[in-house]
Amino acid sequence: MPRKITSNSACPQNVTFVHRVGSAIFYASCSGLITVVNKLVLTSYGFPSFQLLAIGQLLISIVLLYVARLSNLIAFPPFSRYIFMKIMPLPVFFFGNLLFGLGGTQAVSLPMFTALRRFSIWMTMLGEQYILKQKQSLTAEISVYLMVIGALIASGDDLMFNWFGYIFITVNNFSTTAQGVIIKQKLVNRDFDPNGLLFYNSLIVIGPSILLALLTEDLNKVWNYNGYCDIGFRCAFLLSSLMGFLLNYSTMLCTKYNSPLTTTVVGACKNLFVTYLGMFIGGDYVFSLINFIGLNISAIGSIVYSWVTFTSKSPSNAANTSETSAVIPKK
């Protein structure tokens, strides 16, 4: 009779834990830093185009991964129409996540951006339940709803309400949910590795991004921007482009070793730091007691979920088991 070897017996448990926590910390660090840097570029330095900033991030990703491939540091298959068909519809949501995320960052205050992004957690939880067939514990579900309630309280007293920004963040949340679920499916099914997935996503998305910039007045605004001589702006723009690559790469690693929901919540947890920092950086936060209370409720929910997730069995074990399982003859 064959005997099935699961991921827990195929590799040491401490390695699995290190991969889970390490990838989560890596993602949280990249996510926190890029949020602050993007806000500096778009708000503090007044750069007029989030589309051009997104193109810069995509270009850096393509160049770095292609050079690494030429140097034999990484490997992924050459582009073909089969690659294009196999990767769809991930680039669509990748593009939406990138474009609408930067647009939302520019349109609302940083603390409000982090609060409204909590809704992506609830949407991802539903996506895992109905698509990946992963059920969360009752405590985890309660913490998710706590995050959403806090976000509702905070946004209900937003003194700088902006319909444009709220719509952008809603589309951003949907794109985040779809992107996370599809990434998990493709990595578990071994359709791609993180390097190939990120490279071809960026390669496919950069074309529509450039076309969109050409159809708008962004190029004219960027041409007339007078902040290029500022060394601070140059450093912030280059750092944002580099962090765009690191963020997308760390997202795939965290989703691979954990789950889409855990990746989304980790991004919300780092906002505990970014939220308070945003009250001093960007200059567009208007203090309100109700808003402040809502932000804190949402942050507490993020902490509770993280504690429940990393002190219990990973909800993605079933998916990881299917990826690393092997059948050997029983002696």
Coordinates of N, CA, C and O in Angstrom, one line a residue, residues 1-117:
M1 N 0.8 -1.2 0.0 CA 0.0 0.0 0.0 C 0.9 1.2 0.0 O 1.9 1.3 0.7
P2 N 0.5 2.3 -0.8 CA 1.3 3.5 -0.7 C 1.1 4.3 0.5 O 0.0 4.2 1.1
R3 N 2.1 5.0 0.9 CA 2.0 5.8 2.1 C 2.3 7.3 1.8 O 3.3 7.5 1.1
K4 N 1.5 8.2 2.2 CA 1.6 9.6 1.7 C 2.5 10.4 2.7 O 2.2 10.3 3.9
I5 N 3.4 11.1 2.2 CA 4.3 11.9 3.0 C 3.9 13.4 2.9 O 3.9 13.9 1.8
T6 N 3.5 14.0 3.9 CA 3.0 15.4 3.9 C 4.2 16.3 4.0 O 5.3 16.0 4.3
S7 N 3.9 17.7 3.9 CA 4.9 18.7 4.0 C 5.5 18.7 5.4 O 6.7 19.1 5.6
N8 N 4.7 18.4 6.4 CA 5.2 18.4 7.8 C 6.3 17.4 8.0 O 7.2 17.6 8.8
S9 N 6.2 16.2 7.4 CA 7.2 15.2 7.5 C 8.3 15.3 6.5 O 9.4 14.7 6.7
A10 N 8.1 16.0 5.4 CA 9.1 16.1 4.4 C 10.1 17.2 4.7 O 11.2 17.1 4.2
C11 N 9.8 18.1 5.6 CA 10.8 19.1 5.9 C 10.6 19.4 7.4 O 9.6 19.3 8.0
P12 N 11.7 19.9 8.1 CA 11.6 20.2 9.5 C 10.6 21.3 9.8 O 10.5 22.3 9.0
Q13 N 9.9 21.2 10.9 CA 8.9 22.1 11.3 C 9.5 23.5 11.5 O 8.8 24.5 11.2
N14 N 10.7 23.6 12.1 CA 11.3 24.9 12.3 C 11.6 25.7 11.1 O 11.5 26.9 11.0
V15 N 11.9 24.9 10.0 CA 12.2 25.6 8.7 C 10.9 26.2 8.2 O 10.8 27.3 7.6
T16 N 9.8 25.4 8.3 CA 8.5 25.9 7.8 C 8.1 27.2 8.6 O 7.6 28.1 8.0
F17 N 8.3 27.2 9.9 CA 8.0 28.3 10.7 C 8.9 29.5 10.3 O 8.4 30.7 10.2
V18 N 10.1 29.3 10.1 CA 11.0 30.4 9.7 C 10.6 31.0 8.3 O 10.6 32.2 8.1
H19 N 10.2 30.1 7.4 CA 9.8 30.6 6.1 C 8.5 31.4 6.2 O 8.3 32.5 5.6
R20 N 7.6 31.0 7.1 CA 6.3 31.7 7.3 C 6.5 33.0 7.9 O 6.1 34.1 7.4
V21 N 7.2 33.1 9.0 CA 7.4 34.3 9.7 C 8.4 35.2 9.0 O 8.2 36.4 8.9
G22 N 9.4 34.6 8.4 CA 10.4 35.4 7.7 C 9.8 36.1 6.5 O 10.1 37.3 6.3
S23 N 9.0 35.4 5.7 CA 8.4 36.0 4.5 C 7.4 37.1 4.9 O 7.2 38.1 4.3
A24 N 6.7 36.9 6.1 CA 5.7 37.9 6.6 C 6.4 39.1 7.0 O 6.0 40.3 6.7
I25 N 7.6 39.0 7.7 CA 8.3 40.2 8.2 C 8.9 40.9 6.9 O 8.9 42.2 6.9
F26 N 9.4 40.2 6.0 CA 9.9 40.8 4.8 C 8.9 41.6 4.0 O 9.1 42.7 3.6
Y27 N 7.7 41.0 3.9 CA 6.6 41.7 3.2 C 6.1 42.9 4.0 O 5.9 44.0 3.4
A28 N 6.0 42.8 5.3 CA 5.6 43.9 6.2 C 6.5 45.1 6.1 O 6.1 46.2 6.0
S29 N 7.8 44.8 6.1 CA 8.8 45.8 6.0 C 8.8 46.6 4.6 O 8.8 47.8 4.6
C30 N 8.7 45.8 3.5 CA 8.6 46.4 2.2 C 7.3 47.2 2.1 O 7.3 48.3 1.5
S31 N 6.2 46.6 2.5 CA 4.9 47.3 2.4 C 4.8 48.6 3.2 O 4.3 49.6 2.7
G32 N 5.4 48.6 4.4 CA 5.4 49.8 5.2 C 6.2 50.9 4.6 O 5.8 52.0 4.5
L33 N 7.4 50.5 4.1 CA 8.4 51.5 3.6 C 7.8 52.1 2.3 O 7.9 53.3 2.1
I34 N 7.3 51.3 1.4 CA 6.8 51.8 0.1 C 5.6 52.7 0.3 O 5.4 53.7 -0.5
T35 N 4.8 52.5 1.3 CA 3.6 53.3 1.5 C 4.1 54.7 1.9 O 3.6 55.7 1.4
V36 N 5.0 54.8 2.8 CA 5.6 56.1 3.2 C 6.3 56.8 2.1 O 6.1 58.0 1.9
V37 N 7.1 56.0 1.4 CA 7.9 56.6 0.3 C 7.0 57.1 -0.8 O 7.2 58.2 -1.4
N38 N 6.0 56.4 -1.2 CA 5.0 56.8 -2.2 C 4.3 58.1 -1.8 O 4.1 59.0 -2.6
K39 N 4.0 58.1 -0.5 CA 3.3 59.3 0.0 C 4.2 60.5 -0.1 O 3.8 61.7 -0.4
L40 N 5.5 60.4 0.2 CA 6.4 61.4 0.1 C 6.6 62.0 -1.3 O 6.5 63.2 -1.6
V41 N 6.7 61.0 -2.3 CA 6.8 61.4 -3.7 C 5.6 62.1 -4.2 O 5.7 63.2 -4.9
L42 N 4.4 61.6 -3.9 CA 3.2 62.1 -4.5 C 2.6 63.3 -3.8 O 1.9 64.1 -4.4
T43 N 2.8 63.4 -2.5 CA 2.2 64.4 -1.7 C 3.2 65.5 -1.3 O 3.1 66.6 -1.6
S44 N 4.2 65.0 -0.5 CA 5.2 66.0 0.0 C 6.0 66.7 -1.1 O 6.2 67.9 -1.0
Y45 N 6.4 65.9 -2.1 CA 7.2 66.5 -3.2 C 6.2 66.9 -4.4 O 6.7 67.5 -5.3
G46 N 5.0 66.5 -4.3 CA 4.0 67.0 -5.3 C 4.2 66.4 -6.7 O 3.8 67.1 -7.7
F47 N 4.8 65.2 -6.8 CA 4.9 64.6 -8.1 C 3.5 64.4 -8.7 O 2.7 63.8 -8.1
P48 N 3.3 64.9 -10.0 CA 1.9 64.9 -10.5 C 1.3 63.7 -11.1 O 0.2 63.6 -11.5
S49 N 2.1 62.6 -11.1 CA 1.6 61.4 -11.8 C 1.9 60.1 -11.1 O 3.0 59.7 -11.1
F50 N 0.9 59.5 -10.5 CA 1.1 58.2 -9.9 C 1.3 57.1 -11.0 O 1.8 56.1 -10.8
Q51 N 0.8 57.4 -12.2 CA 0.9 56.4 -13.3 C 2.4 56.3 -13.7 O 2.9 55.2 -14.0
L52 N 3.1 57.4 -13.8 CA 4.6 57.4 -14.1 C 5.4 56.7 -13.0 O 6.4 56.1 -13.3
L53 N 4.9 56.9 -11.8 CA 5.6 56.3 -10.7 C 5.4 54.7 -10.8 O 6.4 54.0 -10.5
A54 N 4.2 54.3 -11.2 CA 4.0 52.9 -11.3 C 4.8 52.3 -12.5 O 5.3 51.2 -12.4
I55 N 5.0 53.1 -13.6 CA 5.8 52.6 -14.7 C 7.2 52.5 -14.2 O 7.9 51.5 -14.6
G56 N 7.7 53.4 -13.4 CA 9.1 53.3 -12.9 C 9.3 52.0 -12.1 O 10.3 51.3 -12.2
Q57 N 8.3 51.7 -11.3 CA 8.4 50.4 -10.5 C 8.4 49.2 -11.3 O 9.1 48.2 -11.1
L58 N 7.5 49.2 -12.4 CA 7.5 48.0 -13.3 C 8.8 47.9 -14.1 O 9.3 46.8 -14.2
L59 N 9.3 49.0 -14.5 CA 10.6 49.0 -15.3 C 11.7 48.4 -14.5 O 12.5 47.6 -15.0
I60 N 11.8 48.8 -13.2 CA 12.9 48.3 -12.4 C 12.7 46.8 -12.2 O 13.7 46.1 -12.2
S61 N 11.5 46.4 -12.0 CA 11.3 44.9 -11.8 C 11.7 44.1 -13.0 O 12.4 43.1 -12.9
I62 N 11.4 44.6 -14.2 CA 11.7 43.9 -15.5 C 13.2 43.9 -15.6 O 13.8 42.8 -15.9
V63 N 13.9 45.0 -15.5 CA 15.3 45.1 -15.7 C 16.1 44.2 -14.7 O 17.0 43.4 -15.1
L64 N 15.7 44.3 -13.4 CA 16.5 43.5 -12.4 C 16.3 42.0 -12.6 O 17.3 41.3 -12.5
L65 N 15.1 41.6 -12.9 CA 14.9 40.1 -13.1 C 15.5 39.6 -14.4 O 16.0 38.5 -14.4
Y66 N 15.5 40.5 -15.4 CA 16.1 40.0 -16.7 C 17.6 39.9 -16.6 O 18.2 39.0 -17.1
V67 N 18.2 40.9 -15.9 CA 19.7 40.9 -15.7 C 20.0 39.7 -14.8 O 21.1 39.0 -15.1
A68 N 19.3 39.4 -13.8 CA 19.5 38.3 -12.9 C 19.4 37.0 -13.7 O 20.2 36.0 -13.5
R69 N 18.5 36.9 -14.7 CA 18.4 35.7 -15.5 C 19.6 35.6 -16.5 O 20.1 34.5 -16.6
L70 N 20.0 36.7 -17.1 CA 21.2 36.6 -17.9 C 22.4 36.2 -17.2 O 23.3 35.6 -17.8
S71 N 22.5 36.6 -15.9 CA 23.6 36.3 -15.1 C 23.5 34.9 -14.5 O 24.4 34.5 -13.6
N72 N 22.5 34.1 -14.8 CA 22.2 32.8 -14.3 C 22.0 32.7 -12.8 O 22.3 31.7 -12.2
L73 N 21.5 33.8 -12.3 CA 21.2 33.8 -10.8 C 19.8 33.3 -10.6 O 19.6 32.7 -9.5
I74 N 18.9 33.4 -11.6 CA 17.6 32.9 -11.5 C 17.3 32.3 -12.9 O 18.0 32.5 -13.8
A75 N 16.2 31.5 -12.9 CA 15.8 30.9 -14.2 C 14.2 31.0 -14.3 O 13.6 30.7 -13.3
F76 N 13.7 31.3 -15.5 CA 12.3 31.2 -15.8 C 12.2 31.0 -17.3 O 13.1 31.4 -18.1
P77 N 11.1 30.4 -17.8 CA 11.0 30.1 -19.2 C 10.9 31.3 -20.1 O 10.4 32.4 -19.6
P78 N 11.3 31.2 -21.4 CA 11.1 32.4 -22.3 C 9.7 32.7 -22.6 O 8.8 31.8 -22.4
F79 N 9.4 33.9 -23.0 CA 8.0 34.3 -23.2 C 7.5 33.6 -24.5 O 8.2 33.4 -25.5
S80 N 6.2 33.3 -24.4 CA 5.5 32.7 -25.5 C 4.0 32.9 -25.3 O 3.6 33.4 -24.2
R81 N 3.2 32.6 -26.3 CA 1.8 32.8 -26.2 C 1.2 31.9 -25.2 O 0.2 32.2 -24.5
Y82 N 1.8 30.8 -24.9 CA 1.3 29.8 -23.9 C 1.6 30.4 -22.5 O 0.7 30.3 -21.6
I83 N 2.7 31.1 -22.3 CA 2.9 31.8 -21.1 C 1.9 32.9 -20.8 O 1.3 33.0 -19.7
F84 N 1.5 33.6 -21.9 CA 0.5 34.7 -21.8 C -0.8 34.1 -21.4 O -1.5 34.6 -20.5
M85 N -1.2 33.0 -22.0 CA -2.5 32.4 -21.7 C -2.5 31.8 -20.3 O -3.5 31.8 -19.6
K86 N -1.4 31.2 -19.9 CA -1.3 30.6 -18.6 C -1.3 31.5 -17.4 O -1.8 31.2 -16.4
I87 N -0.8 32.7 -17.6 CA -0.7 33.7 -16.5 C -2.0 34.5 -16.3 O -2.2 35.1 -15.3
M88 N -2.8 34.6 -17.4 CA -4.1 35.3 -17.2 C -5.0 34.6 -16.3 O -5.0 33.4 -16.1
P89 N -5.8 35.4 -15.5 CA -6.0 36.9 -15.6 C -5.2 37.7 -14.6 O -5.6 38.8 -14.2
L90 N -4.1 37.1 -14.0 CA -3.4 37.7 -13.0 C -2.9 39.1 -13.3 O -3.0 40.1 -12.5
P91 N -2.4 39.4 -14.6 CA -1.9 40.7 -14.9 C -3.0 41.8 -14.8 O -2.7 42.9 -14.5
V92 N -4.2 41.4 -15.1 CA -5.3 42.4 -15.0 C -5.5 42.9 -13.6 O -5.6 44.1 -13.4
F93 N -5.5 42.0 -12.6 CA -5.6 42.4 -11.2 C -4.3 43.0 -10.7 O -4.3 43.9 -9.8
F94 N -3.2 42.5 -11.2 CA -1.9 43.1 -10.9 C -1.9 44.6 -11.3 O -1.4 45.5 -10.5
F95 N -2.4 44.9 -12.5 CA -2.4 46.3 -13.0 C -3.4 47.1 -12.1 O -3.1 48.2 -11.8
G96 N -4.5 46.5 -11.8 CA -5.5 47.3 -11.0 C -5.0 47.5 -9.6 O -5.2 48.6 -9.1
N97 N -4.3 46.6 -9.0 CA -3.8 46.8 -7.7 C -2.7 47.8 -7.7 O -2.6 48.7 -6.7
L98 N -1.9 47.8 -8.7 CA -0.8 48.8 -8.8 C -1.3 50.2 -9.0 O -1.0 51.2 -8.3
L99 N -2.2 50.3 -10.1 CA -2.7 51.6 -10.5 C -3.6 52.3 -9.4 O -3.4 53.4 -9.0
F100 N -4.6 51.5 -9.0 CA -5.5 52.1 -8.0 C -5.0 52.2 -6.6 O -5.4 53.1 -5.9
G101 N -4.0 51.4 -6.3 CA -3.3 51.6 -5.0 C -2.6 52.9 -5.0 O -2.7 53.7 -4.0
L102 N -1.8 53.2 -6.0 CA -1.1 54.5 -6.0 C -2.0 55.7 -6.1 O -1.8 56.7 -5.5
G103 N -3.1 55.5 -6.9 CA -4.1 56.6 -7.0 C -4.8 56.9 -5.7 O -5.0 58.0 -5.3
G104 N -5.1 55.8 -4.9 CA -5.7 56.0 -3.6 C -4.8 56.6 -2.6 O -5.2 57.5 -1.8
T105 N -3.5 56.3 -2.7 CA -2.5 56.9 -1.8 C -2.4 58.4 -2.0 O -2.3 59.2 -1.1
Q106 N -2.6 58.8 -3.3 CA -2.5 60.3 -3.6 C -3.8 61.0 -3.2 O -3.7 62.2 -2.9
A107 N -4.9 60.3 -3.2 CA -6.2 61.0 -3.1 C -6.6 61.2 -1.6 O -7.4 62.1 -1.3
V108 N -6.2 60.3 -0.7 CA -6.7 60.4 0.7 C -5.5 60.5 1.6 O -4.3 60.2 1.2
S109 N -5.7 60.9 2.9 CA -4.6 60.9 3.8 C -4.1 59.5 4.1 O -4.8 58.5 3.9
L110 N -2.9 59.4 4.6 CA -2.3 58.1 4.8 C -3.0 57.3 5.8 O -3.2 56.1 5.6
P111 N -3.4 57.9 7.0 CA -4.1 57.1 8.0 C -5.5 56.5 7.4 O -5.9 55.4 7.7
M112 N -6.2 57.4 6.6 CA -7.4 56.9 6.0 C -7.2 55.8 5.0 O -8.0 54.9 4.8
F113 N -6.1 56.0 4.2 CA -5.7 54.9 3.2 C -5.6 53.6 3.9 O -6.1 52.6 3.5
T114 N -4.8 53.6 5.0 CA -4.6 52.3 5.7 C -5.8 51.8 6.4 O -6.0 50.5 6.4
A115 N -6.8 52.6 6.8 CA -8.0 52.2 7.4 C -8.9 51.5 6.3 O -9.5 50.4 6.5
L116 N -9.1 52.2 5.2 CA -10.0 51.7 4.2 C -9.4 50.4 3.5 O -10.2 49.6 3.0
R117 N -8.1 50.3 3.5 CA -7.5 49.0 3.0 C -7.8 47.8 3.8 O -7.6 46.7 3.4

